[in-house]
CSV table of C-alpha atoms and ligand atoms in Angstrom, one decimal:
chain,number,residue,atom,x,y,z
A,1,UNK,CA,3.1,-19.0,48.6
A,2,UNK,CA,2.8,-22.7,47.9
A,3,UNK,CA,3.2,-22.8,44.1
A,4,UNK,CA,3.3,-26.6,44.0
A,5,UNK,CA,-0.2,-26.6,45.5
A,6,UNK,CA,-1.5,-24.2,42.8
A,7,UNK,CA,0.0,-26.2,40.0
A,8,UNK,CA,-1.5,-29.4,41.5
A,9,UNK,CA,-4.9,-27.8,41.8
A,10,UNK,CA,-4.9,-26.6,38.2
A,11,UNK,CA,-3.5,-29.9,37.0
A,12,UNK,CA,-6.5,-31.6,38.6
A,13,UNK,CA,-9.0,-29.3,37.0
A,14,UNK,CA,-9.5,-27.0,39.9
A,15,UNK,CA,-9.8,-23.2,39.9
A,16,UNK,CA,-7.3,-20.6,41.1
A,17,UNK,CA,-8.5,-17.6,43.0
A,18,UNK,CA,-7.9,-14.0,41.9
A,19,UNK,CA,-5.7,-13.2,44.9
A,20,UNK,CA,-3.6,-16.4,44.3
A,21,UNK,CA,-3.1,-15.3,40.6
A,22,UNK,CA,-2.2,-11.8,41.7
A,23,UNK,CA,0.4,-12.9,44.2
A,24,UNK,CA,1.8,-15.5,41.9
A,25,UNK,CA,2.3,-13.1,39.0
A,26,UNK,CA,3.8,-10.4,41.3
A,27,UNK,CA,6.2,-13.0,42.7
A,28,UNK,CA,7.1,-14.3,39.2
A,29,UNK,CA,7.8,-10.8,37.9
A,30,UNK,CA,10.1,-10.3,41.0
A,31,UNK,CA,12.0,-13.5,40.1
A,32,UNK,CA,10.7,-15.2,43.2
A,33,UNK,CA,9.1,-18.1,41.3
A,34,UNK,CA,11.3,-20.3,39.2
A,35,UNK,CA,10.6,-20.8,35.4
A,36,UNK,CA,10.2,-24.5,35.8
A,37,UNK,CA,7.2,-24.1,38.1
A,38,UNK,CA,5.6,-21.4,35.8
A,39,UNK,CA,6.1,-23.7,32.8
A,40,UNK,CA,4.4,-26.6,34.7
A,41,UNK,CA,1.5,-24.2,35.5
A,42,UNK,CA,1.3,-23.0,31.9
A,43,UNK,CA,1.1,-26.6,30.7
A,44,UNK,CA,-1.6,-27.4,33.3
A,45,UNK,CA,-3.6,-24.3,32.0
A,46,UNK,CA,-3.0,-25.5,28.4
A,47,UNK,CA,-4.7,-28.8,29.1
A,48,UNK,CA,-7.3,-27.7,31.7
A,49,UNK,CA,-8.2,-24.2,30.5
A,50,UNK,CA,-9.3,-21.4,32.8
A,51,UNK,CA,-12.7,-20.1,33.9
A,52,UNK,CA,-13.8,-16.6,32.8
A,53,UNK,CA,-13.0,-15.4,36.4
A,54,UNK,CA,-9.5,-16.8,36.2
A,55,UNK,CA,-8.8,-15.3,32.8
A,56,UNK,CA,-9.9,-11.9,34.1
A,57,UNK,CA,-7.8,-12.2,37.3
A,58,UNK,CA,-4.7,-13.3,35.3
A,59,UNK,CA,-5.2,-10.3,32.9
A,60,UNK,CA,-5.6,-7.9,35.9
A,61,UNK,CA,-2.5,-9.5,37.6
A,62,UNK,CA,-0.3,-9.0,34.5
A,63,UNK,CA,-1.6,-5.5,33.9
A,64,UNK,CA,-0.9,-4.6,37.6
A,65,UNK,CA,2.7,-5.9,37.3
A,66,UNK,CA,3.6,-2.7,35.4
A,67,UNK,CA,2.6,0.9,34.6
A,68,UNK,CA,0.0,2.2,32.2
A,69,UNK,CA,0.1,4.9,29.5
A,70,UNK,CA,-1.4,8.1,30.7
A,71,UNK,CA,-3.2,9.8,27.8
A,72,UNK,CA,-5.9,11.5,30.0
A,73,UNK,CA,-4.8,14.9,28.7
A,74,UNK,CA,-6.0,14.0,25.2
A,75,UNK,CA,-9.5,15.0,24.2
A,76,UNK,CA,-9.7,12.8,21.0
A,77,UNK,CA,-10.6,9.1,21.1
A,78,UNK,CA,-7.6,6.7,21.5
A,79,UNK,CA,-7.9,3.5,19.5
A,80,UNK,CA,-5.4,0.7,18.7
A,81,UNK,CA,-5.5,-2.4,16.5
A,82,UNK,CA,-4.0,-5.7,17.4
A,83,UNK,CA,-3.4,-8.6,15.1
A,84,UNK,CA,-2.9,-12.2,16.3
A,85,UNK,CA,-0.2,-12.4,13.6
A,86,UNK,CA,0.6,-14.0,10.4
A,87,UNK,CA,2.9,-14.0,7.3
A,88,UNK,CA,3.1,-10.8,5.3
A,89,UNK,CA,0.8,-9.0,7.8
A,90,UNK,CA,2.1,-5.4,7.6
A,91,UNK,CA,-1.3,-3.8,8.2
A,92,UNK,CA,-0.2,-1.9,11.4
A,93,UNK,CA,2.4,0.1,9.5
A,94,UNK,CA,-0.2,1.5,7.2
A,95,UNK,CA,-3.1,1.7,9.6
A,96,UNK,CA,-1.4,3.7,12.4
A,97,UNK,CA,-0.6,6.8,10.2
A,98,UNK,CA,-3.8,6.4,8.2
A,99,UNK,CA,-6.2,6.4,11.2
A,100,UNK,CA,-4.2,9.1,12.9
A,101,UNK,CA,-4.5,11.2,9.8
A,102,UNK,CA,-8.3,10.9,10.2
A,103,UNK,CA,-8.1,12.6,13.7
A,104,UNK,CA,-7.9,9.5,16.0
A,105,UNK,CA,-5.1,9.1,18.5
A,106,UNK,CA,-3.3,5.8,17.9
A,107,UNK,CA,-0.9,4.7,20.6
A,108,UNK,CA,0.2,1.5,18.8
A,109,UNK,CA,2.1,-1.1,20.7
A,110,UNK,CA,3.3,-4.0,18.6
A,111,UNK,CA,5.5,-7.1,18.9
A,112,UNK,CA,8.4,-8.8,17.3
A,113,UNK,CA,8.3,-11.7,14.9
A,114,UNK,CA,8.4,-15.1,16.4
A,115,UNK,CA,8.2,-18.6,14.8
A,116,UNK,CA,6.6,-18.4,11.3
A,117,UNK,CA,4.9,-15.0,12.0
A,118,UNK,CA,6.5,-11.6,11.4
A,119,UNK,CA,6.4,-8.7,13.8
A,120,UNK,CA,5.7,-5.0,13.2
A,121,UNK,CA,8.7,-3.9,15.4
A,122,UNK,CA,11.2,-5.7,13.2
A,123,UNK,CA,9.6,-4.2,10.1
A,124,UNK,CA,9.8,-0.7,11.6
A,125,UNK,CA,13.5,-1.3,12.5
A,126,UNK,CA,14.3,-2.0,8.9
A,127,UNK,CA,14.3,1.8,8.6
A,128,UNK,CA,17.8,2.8,9.7
A,129,UNK,CA,17.6,4.7,13.0
A,130,UNK,CA,13.9,4.0,13.8
A,131,UNK,CA,13.5,3.8,17.5
A,132,UNK,CA,10.6,1.7,18.9
A,133,UNK,CA,11.9,1.8,22.5
A,134,UNK,CA,10.1,4.9,23.7
A,135,UNK,CA,9.4,5.3,27.4
A,136,UNK,CA,5.7,5.7,28.5
A,137,UNK,CA,6.3,9.4,29.0
A,138,UNK,CA,7.9,9.8,25.5
A,139,UNK,CA,5.1,7.9,24.0
A,140,UNK,CA,2.5,10.0,25.7
A,141,UNK,CA,4.2,13.2,24.5
A,142,UNK,CA,4.5,12.0,20.9
A,143,UNK,CA,0.8,10.9,20.8
A,144,UNK,CA,-0.2,14.3,22.2
A,145,UNK,CA,1.9,16.1,19.5
A,146,UNK,CA,1.4,13.8,16.4
A,147,UNK,CA,-1.6,11.7,17.4
A,148,UNK,CA,0.4,8.5,16.9
A,149,UNK,CA,3.4,6.5,18.2
A,150,UNK,CA,4.6,3.0,17.2
A,151,UNK,CA,6.3,1.3,20.1
A,152,UNK,CA,7.3,-2.0,21.6
A,153,UNK,CA,6.4,-3.5,25.0
A,154,UNK,CA,8.9,-1.9,27.3
A,155,UNK,CA,9.9,-3.3,30.7
A,156,UNK,CA,7.4,-0.9,32.1
A,157,UNK,CA,4.3,-2.5,30.5
A,158,UNK,CA,3.0,-5.8,31.9
A,159,UNK,CA,6.4,-7.1,32.8
A,160,UNK,CA,4.9,-10.3,34.2
A,161,UNK,CA,3.4,-11.0,30.7
A,162,UNK,CA,6.7,-10.3,29.0
A,163,UNK,CA,8.5,-12.9,31.1
A,164,UNK,CA,5.7,-15.4,30.9
A,165,UNK,CA,5.2,-15.1,27.1
A,166,UNK,CA,8.9,-15.8,26.5
A,167,UNK,CA,8.7,-18.8,28.8
A,168,UNK,CA,5.5,-20.1,27.1
A,169,UNK,CA,7.3,-19.7,23.8
A,170,UNK,CA,10.1,-22.0,25.1
A,171,UNK,CA,7.7,-24.5,26.6
A,172,UNK,CA,5.1,-25.1,23.8
A,173,UNK,CA,2.3,-23.4,25.7
A,174,UNK,CA,1.6,-20.4,23.6
A,175,UNK,CA,-1.5,-21.8,21.8
A,176,UNK,CA,-3.9,-21.7,24.8
A,177,UNK,CA,-6.8,-19.3,24.5
A,178,UNK,CA,-6.9,-18.2,28.1
A,179,UNK,CA,-3.1,-17.4,28.1
A,180,UNK,CA,-3.2,-15.7,24.7
A,181,UNK,CA,-6.2,-13.6,25.7
A,182,UNK,CA,-4.7,-12.5,29.0
A,183,UNK,CA,-1.3,-11.8,27.4
A,184,UNK,CA,-2.6,-9.6,24.6
A,185,UNK,CA,-5.3,-7.8,26.7
A,186,UNK,CA,-3.0,-7.0,29.6
A,187,UNK,CA,-0.8,-5.1,27.2
A,188,UNK,CA,-3.6,-3.4,25.3
A,189,UNK,CA,-5.4,-2.4,28.5
A,190,UNK,CA,-2.2,-0.7,29.6
A,191,UNK,CA,-2.4,1.8,26.7
A,192,UNK,CA,-5.3,3.8,28.1
A,193,UNK,CA,-7.5,3.2,25.1
A,194,UNK,CA,-11.1,4.2,24.5
A,195,UNK,CA,-11.5,1.4,22.0
A,196,UNK,CA,-9.7,-1.6,20.5
A,197,UNK,CA,-10.0,-3.4,17.2
A,198,UNK,CA,-8.7,-7.0,17.0
A,199,UNK,CA,-7.6,-8.7,13.8
A,200,UNK,CA,-8.0,-12.4,14.6
A,201,UNK,CA,-6.5,-14.5,11.9
A,202,UNK,CA,-7.9,-17.8,10.7
A,203,UNK,CA,-6.5,-20.4,8.3
A,204,UNK,CA,-3.3,-22.4,8.0
A,205,UNK,CA,-0.9,-19.6,9.0
A,206,UNK,CA,-2.9,-18.4,12.1
A,207,UNK,CA,-2.2,-19.2,15.7
A,208,UNK,CA,-5.7,-20.5,15.9
A,209,UNK,CA,-6.3,-22.0,12.4
A,210,UNK,CA,-9.8,-23.3,13.0
A,211,UNK,CA,-12.7,-20.8,12.7
A,212,UNK,CA,-14.4,-21.9,16.0
A,213,UNK,CA,-11.2,-21.4,18.0
A,214,UNK,CA,-10.6,-18.0,16.4
A,215,UNK,CA,-14.2,-17.0,17.3
A,216,UNK,CA,-13.6,-18.3,20.9
A,217,UNK,CA,-10.4,-16.3,21.1
A,218,UNK,CA,-12.1,-13.2,19.8
A,219,UNK,CA,-15.0,-13.5,22.2
A,220,UNK,CA,-12.7,-14.0,25.2
A,221,UNK,CA,-10.6,-10.9,24.4
A,222,UNK,CA,-13.7,-8.8,23.7
A,223,UNK,CA,-15.2,-9.8,27.1
A,224,UNK,CA,-11.9,-8.7,28.8
A,225,UNK,CA,-11.9,-5.3,27.0
A,226,UNK,CA,-15.6,-4.6,27.6
A,227,UNK,CA,-15.5,-5.5,31.3
A,228,UNK,CA,-12.7,-2.9,31.7
A,229,UNK,CA,-14.6,-0.2,29.8
A,230,UNK,CA,-12.7,-0.5,26.6
A,231,UNK,CA,-15.2,-1.2,23.7
A,232,UNK,CA,-13.6,-4.0,21.6
A,233,UNK,CA,-14.5,-5.3,18.2
A,234,UNK,CA,-12.9,-8.2,16.3
A,235,UNK,CA,-12.7,-9.0,12.6
A,236,UNK,CA,-11.8,-12.5,11.5
A,237,UNK,CA,-9.5,-12.2,8.6
A,238,UNK,CA,-7.9,-14.8,6.3
A,239,UNK,CA,-4.4,-16.1,6.9
A,240,UNK,CA,-4.6,-19.2,4.7
A,241,UNK,CA,-2.1,-17.5,2.3
A,242,UNK,CA,0.4,-14.7,3.0
A,243,UNK,CA,-1.1,-11.2,3.0
A,244,UNK,CA,0.0,-9.0,0.1
A,245,UNK,CA,3.1,-9.9,-2.0
A,246,UNK,CA,6.1,-9.0,0.3
A,247,UNK,CA,7.1,-11.2,3.2
A,248,UNK,CA,10.3,-10.2,5.1
A,249,UNK,CA,11.0,-7.0,7.0
A,250,UNK,CA,12.4,-4.4,4.5
A,251,UNK,CA,10.3,-5.8,1.7
A,252,UNK,CA,7.2,-5.4,3.7
A,253,UNK,CA,8.2,-1.8,4.7
A,254,UNK,CA,8.5,-1.0,1.0
A,255,UNK,CA,5.1,-2.5,0.2
A,256,UNK,CA,3.5,-0.6,3.2
A,257,UNK,CA,4.9,2.7,1.8
A,258,UNK,CA,3.5,1.8,-1.6
A,259,UNK,CA,0.1,1.3,-0.1
A,260,UNK,CA,0.3,4.6,1.7
A,261,UNK,CA,1.0,6.1,-1.7
A,262,UNK,CA,-2.3,4.6,-2.9
A,263,UNK,CA,-1.2,1.6,-4.7
A,264,UNK,CA,-0.4,-1.9,-3.5
A,265,UNK,CA,-1.9,-5.4,-3.4
A,266,UNK,CA,-5.7,-5.4,-3.3
A,267,UNK,CA,-6.0,-8.0,-0.5
A,268,UNK,CA,-3.7,-5.9,1.8
A,269,UNK,CA,-5.7,-2.8,1.0
A,270,UNK,CA,-9.0,-4.5,1.7
A,271,UNK,CA,-8.0,-5.9,5.1
A,272,UNK,CA,-6.4,-2.5,6.0
A,273,UNK,CA,-9.6,-0.6,5.1
A,274,UNK,CA,-11.9,-3.0,6.9
A,275,UNK,CA,-9.9,-2.7,10.1
A,276,UNK,CA,-9.5,1.0,9.7
A,277,UNK,CA,-13.2,1.4,9.2
A,278,UNK,CA,-13.9,-0.4,12.5
A,279,UNK,CA,-11.4,2.0,14.2
A,280,UNK,CA,-13.1,5.1,12.9
A,281,UNK,CA,-16.5,3.8,13.9
A,282,UNK,CA,-15.3,3.0,17.4
A,283,UNK,CA,-13.8,6.5,17.6
A,284,UNK,CA,-17.2,8.0,16.6
A,285,UNK,CA,-15.6,9.5,13.5
A,286,UNK,CA,-18.0,7.6,11.2
A,287,UNK,CA,-21.6,6.5,11.5
A,288,UNK,CA,-21.3,3.5,9.3
A,289,UNK,CA,-18.7,1.5,7.3
A,290,UNK,CA,-19.3,3.3,4.0
A,291,UNK,CA,-18.6,6.7,5.6
A,292,UNK,CA,-15.5,5.3,7.4
A,293,UNK,CA,-14.1,3.9,4.2
A,294,UNK,CA,-14.7,7.1,2.3
A,295,UNK,CA,-12.7,9.0,5.1
A,296,UNK,CA,-9.9,6.5,4.9
A,297,UNK,CA,-9.7,6.5,1.1
A,298,UNK,CA,-9.6,10.3,1.1
A,299,UNK,CA,-6.7,10.3,3.6
A,300,UNK,CA,-4.8,7.9,1.3
A,301,UNK,CA,-5.6,9.9,-1.9
A,302,UNK,CA,-4.7,13.3,-0.4
A,303,UNK,CA,-1.3,12.1,0.8
A,304,UNK,CA,-2.3,12.9,4.5
A,305,UNK,CA,-1.6,9.3,5.6
A,306,UNK,CA,1.8,9.3,3.9
A,307,UNK,CA,2.7,12.6,5.5
A,308,UNK,CA,1.6,11.3,8.9
A,309,UNK,CA,3.9,8.3,8.3
A,310,UNK,CA,6.8,10.7,7.5
A,311,UNK,CA,6.1,12.5,10.8
A,312,UNK,CA,6.3,9.2,12.7
A,313,UNK,CA,9.6,8.3,11.1
A,314,UNK,CA,11.1,11.7,11.8
A,315,UNK,CA,9.9,11.8,15.4
A,316,UNK,CA,11.2,8.3,16.1
A,317,UNK,CA,14.7,8.9,14.7
A,318,UNK,CA,14.3,7.0,11.4
A,319,UNK,CA,15.8,8.0,8.0
A,320,UNK,CA,12.9,9.9,6.5
A,321,UNK,CA,14.2,9.5,3.0
A,322,UNK,CA,12.6,6.1,3.1
A,323,UNK,CA,9.2,7.7,2.5
A,324,UNK,CA,10.2,9.0,-1.0
A,325,UNK,CA,12.7,6.5,-2.0
A,326,UNK,CA,12.5,3.3,0.0
A,327,UNK,CA,15.1,1.4,-2.0
A,328,UNK,CA,17.8,4.0,-1.4
A,329,UNK,CA,17.4,3.5,2.4
A,330,UNK,CA,16.2,0.0,3.1
A,331,UNK,CA,18.7,-2.9,3.1
A,332,UNK,CA,18.8,-5.0,-0.1
A,333,UNK,CA,19.7,-8.6,-0.3
A,334,UNK,CA,22.5,-9.4,-2.7
A,335,UNK,CA,20.9,-12.6,-4.2
A,336,UNK,CA,17.5,-12.5,-5.9
A,337,UNK,CA,16.3,-15.8,-7.2
A,338,UNK,CA,13.1,-16.6,-9.0
A,339,UNK,CA,11.0,-19.7,-8.3
A,340,UNK,CA,9.0,-20.6,-11.4
A,341,UNK,CA,6.0,-22.9,-12.0
A,342,UNK,CA,7.0,-26.4,-13.2
A,343,UNK,CA,3.7,-26.9,-14.9
A,344,UNK,CA,0.7,-25.0,-16.2
A,345,UNK,CA,-2.4,-24.9,-14.0
A,346,UNK,CA,-4.0,-23.0,-11.2
A,347,UNK,CA,-2.3,-22.1,-7.9
A,348,UNK,CA,-4.2,-24.1,-5.4
A,349,UNK,CA,-2.2,-23.3,-2.3
A,350,UNK,CA,0.5,-20.9,-1.0
A,351,UNK,CA,1.1,-22.4,2.5
A,352,UNK,CA,1.9,-19.4,4.8
A,353,UNK,CA,3.8,-21.4,7.4
A,354,UNK,CA,6.2,-22.7,4.8
A,355,UNK,CA,6.8,-19.2,3.6
A,356,UNK,CA,7.4,-18.2,7.2
A,357,UNK,CA,9.9,-21.0,7.7
A,358,UNK,CA,11.7,-19.9,4.5
A,359,UNK,CA,12.1,-16.4,6.0
A,360,UNK,CA,13.6,-17.9,9.1
A,361,UNK,CA,16.0,-20.0,7.0
A,362,UNK,CA,17.0,-16.8,5.2
A,363,UNK,CA,17.7,-15.2,8.6
A,364,UNK,CA,14.8,-12.8,8.5
A,365,UNK,CA,12.8,-14.4,11.4
A,366,UNK,CA,13.3,-15.8,14.8
A,367,UNK,CA,13.0,-19.2,16.4
A,368,UNK,CA,13.8,-17.7,19.8
A,369,UNK,CA,13.0,-14.4,21.3
A,370,UNK,CA,16.7,-13.5,21.6
A,371,UNK,CA,17.5,-14.1,17.8
A,372,UNK,CA,18.5,-11.1,15.7
A,373,UNK,CA,17.0,-10.7,12.2
A,374,UNK,CA,18.4,-9.7,8.8
A,375,UNK,CA,16.0,-6.9,7.5
A,376,UNK,CA,17.0,-7.4,3.8
A,377,UNK,CA,15.9,-11.0,3.2
A,378,UNK,CA,12.5,-12.4,2.4
A,379,UNK,CA,10.2,-13.8,-0.2
A,380,UNK,CA,8.0,-12.0,-2.7
A,381,UNK,CA,4.9,-14.1,-3.4
A,382,UNK,CA,3.8,-13.1,-6.9
A,383,UNK,CA,1.0,-15.7,-7.5
A,384,UNK,CA,-1.9,-16.1,-5.1
A,385,UNK,CA,-4.3,-19.0,-4.8
A,386,UNK,CA,-6.7,-19.0,-7.7
A,387,UNK,CA,-4.1,-17.6,-10.2
A,388,UNK,CA,-3.8,-19.3,-13.6
A,389,UNK,CA,-0.1,-19.9,-14.4
A,390,UNK,CA,1.9,-21.3,-17.4
A,391,UNK,CA,4.9,-23.6,-17.0
A,392,UNK,CA,7.7,-21.1,-16.3
A,393,UNK,CA,5.5,-18.4,-14.7
A,394,UNK,CA,7.3,-16.6,-11.9
A,395,UNK,CA,5.6,-17.7,-8.6
A,396,UNK,CA,8.0,-16.2,-6.0
A,397,UNK,CA,11.3,-14.3,-5.7
A,398,UNK,CA,13.6,-15.2,-2.9
A,399,UNK,CA,15.8,-12.4,-1.5
A,400,UNK,CA,18.8,-14.0,0.2
A,401,UNK,CA,22.1,-13.1,1.8
A,402,UNK,CA,23.9,-16.3,0.9
A,403,UNK,CA,23.7,-19.1,-1.6
A,404,UNK,CA,23.3,-21.7,1.2
A,405,UNK,CA,20.3,-19.8,2.8
A,406,UNK,CA,18.8,-19.3,-0.7
A,407,UNK,CA,18.9,-23.1,-1.3
A,408,UNK,CA,17.4,-23.9,2.1
A,409,UNK,CA,14.6,-21.3,1.6
A,410,UNK,CA,14.0,-22.6,-2.0
A,411,UNK,CA,13.0,-26.0,-0.7
A,412,UNK,CA,10.5,-24.4,1.6
A,413,UNK,CA,9.0,-22.1,-1.0
A,414,UNK,CA,8.7,-25.1,-3.3
A,415,UNK,CA,6.8,-26.9,-0.6
A,416,UNK,CA,4.5,-23.9,0.0
A,417,UNK,CA,3.2,-23.8,-3.6
A,418,UNK,CA,0.8,-26.3,-5.0
A,419,UNK,CA,-0.3,-26.0,-8.7
A,420,UNK,CA,-3.1,-28.2,-9.9
A,421,UNK,CA,-6.0,-28.4,-12.3
A,422,UNK,CA,-8.9,-27.4,-10.0
A,423,UNK,CA,-9.4,-23.9,-8.6
A,424,UNK,CA,-9.3,-23.7,-4.8
A,425,UNK,CA,-12.5,-23.0,-2.9
A,426,UNK,CA,-12.7,-19.2,-2.6
A,427,UNK,CA,-12.2,-17.8,0.9
A,428,UNK,CA,-13.4,-14.4,2.1
A,429,UNK,CA,-10.7,-12.0,3.2
A,430,UNK,CA,-12.8,-10.8,6.1
A,431,UNK,CA,-15.2,-13.5,7.2
A,432,UNK,CA,-16.8,-12.5,10.5
A,433,UNK,CA,-17.3,-9.5,12.7
A,434,UNK,CA,-17.4,-10.2,16.4
A,435,UNK,CA,-18.7,-7.8,19.1
A,436,UNK,CA,-20.0,-8.0,22.6
A,437,UNK,CA,-23.4,-8.6,21.1
A,438,UNK,CA,-22.4,-11.6,19.0
A,439,UNK,CA,-20.9,-13.0,15.8
A,440,UNK,CA,-21.9,-11.7,12.4
A,441,UNK,CA,-21.0,-13.6,9.3
A,442,UNK,CA,-20.0,-11.0,6.6
A,443,UNK,CA,-21.2,-11.1,3.1
A,444,UNK,CA,-18.7,-12.6,0.8
A,445,UNK,CA,-16.3,-9.9,-0.2
A,446,UNK,CA,-14.3,-11.9,-2.8
A,447,UNK,CA,-11.6,-14.5,-2.8
A,448,UNK,CA,-8.3,-14.0,-1.1
B,1,URA,N1,0.8,-12.4,21.3
B,1,URA,C1,1.0,-12.1,22.6
B,1,URA,O1,1.3,-10.9,22.9
B,1,URA,N2,0.8,-13.0,23.5
B,1,URA,C2,0.4,-14.3,23.2
B,1,URA,O2,0.2,-15.1,24.1
B,1,URA,C3,0.3,-14.7,21.9
B,1,URA,C4,0.5,-13.7,20.9
């Protein structure tokens, strides 16, 4: 295969054929194409884009580089949710047991935190013993038994994507809609789903901050899912401020368990219920949103969702005491330092990327795929955009391992908050619903 010719053609705005992409990804997964050529190709795609046919072929090629989850023995619908990622986004931890408790199989495959965004796997691993590295056979057995498993991408699932994503991360080529779409959908389509709900974030902390890019990303992924017989729906949700209060792995686990108990931040609850309702409707478990929300609320109120979470923790080797007494089990940072408002006014901004950078400075995030994370550290964001504060009101609490990291994080947290005289423009938490039929702007459901 002449890889230079492929790079050259893409660089000059030409199109790659399906068999060329298939052979290339197969050779790359087999270590027969060097990283420097693949990063040149990724950069050419970043600037030149891809046609729909190329995106489809790339997705198929990455999917075909590995195995797929066989859930054909299940008679119930199999639905997953994927988020494009953000700060404080712990929705998956609540949604997987909640939707499974409503009779839907949820084979949930998540990622690790990278850059300013957190990752569900790191949050799950804040529970001592919790194992996210299940094989495909173990995952299938657990989903058949419990209706849910929460796993990471193993070497068996889309290995070409795993290698290519790590390379893109190191070559500034992540933020390309064709590459993100093919990467996410090659993994999701390997799960043997009967439906998929996408949470596409918009706003300053999102991969695709601009609304029109987020819509384009959603439509590209929906087309990939639908063409392969996996009905796909996307909600565009706000990531202009962190979601919920807790940001950082163990802190977010504690907040997720609180929400499973029926209390927790209202923005987190609202986004979780909106996505969960889409999952239930795709599964045919509810005819409309009101009915779906009613079912979800009932599963929270009865404790069924919390009990399903306990079953997941036990099945995957975690310390199940976390369910009843999270603080006794989850790591606690030795230093807790409060950041207070310097003046009275209204919180205009809580910049999520700055909070994400603070978490990295504390040791709770990654700048490279190979970094390890400290589960105990993070930031509690007590005041949201729109909140009225006095001089001295507590805006955030930093949980740090050392005084030096606390100081570095404090500078970033200070940078994240802006307090002024004017209220910020309200932003809907869930702004649009995108399906194969088109884009629907949702009625304003309240400020974030
Ligand atoms: N998440 C993925 O899995 N792949 C991307 O390219 C971006 C986000």
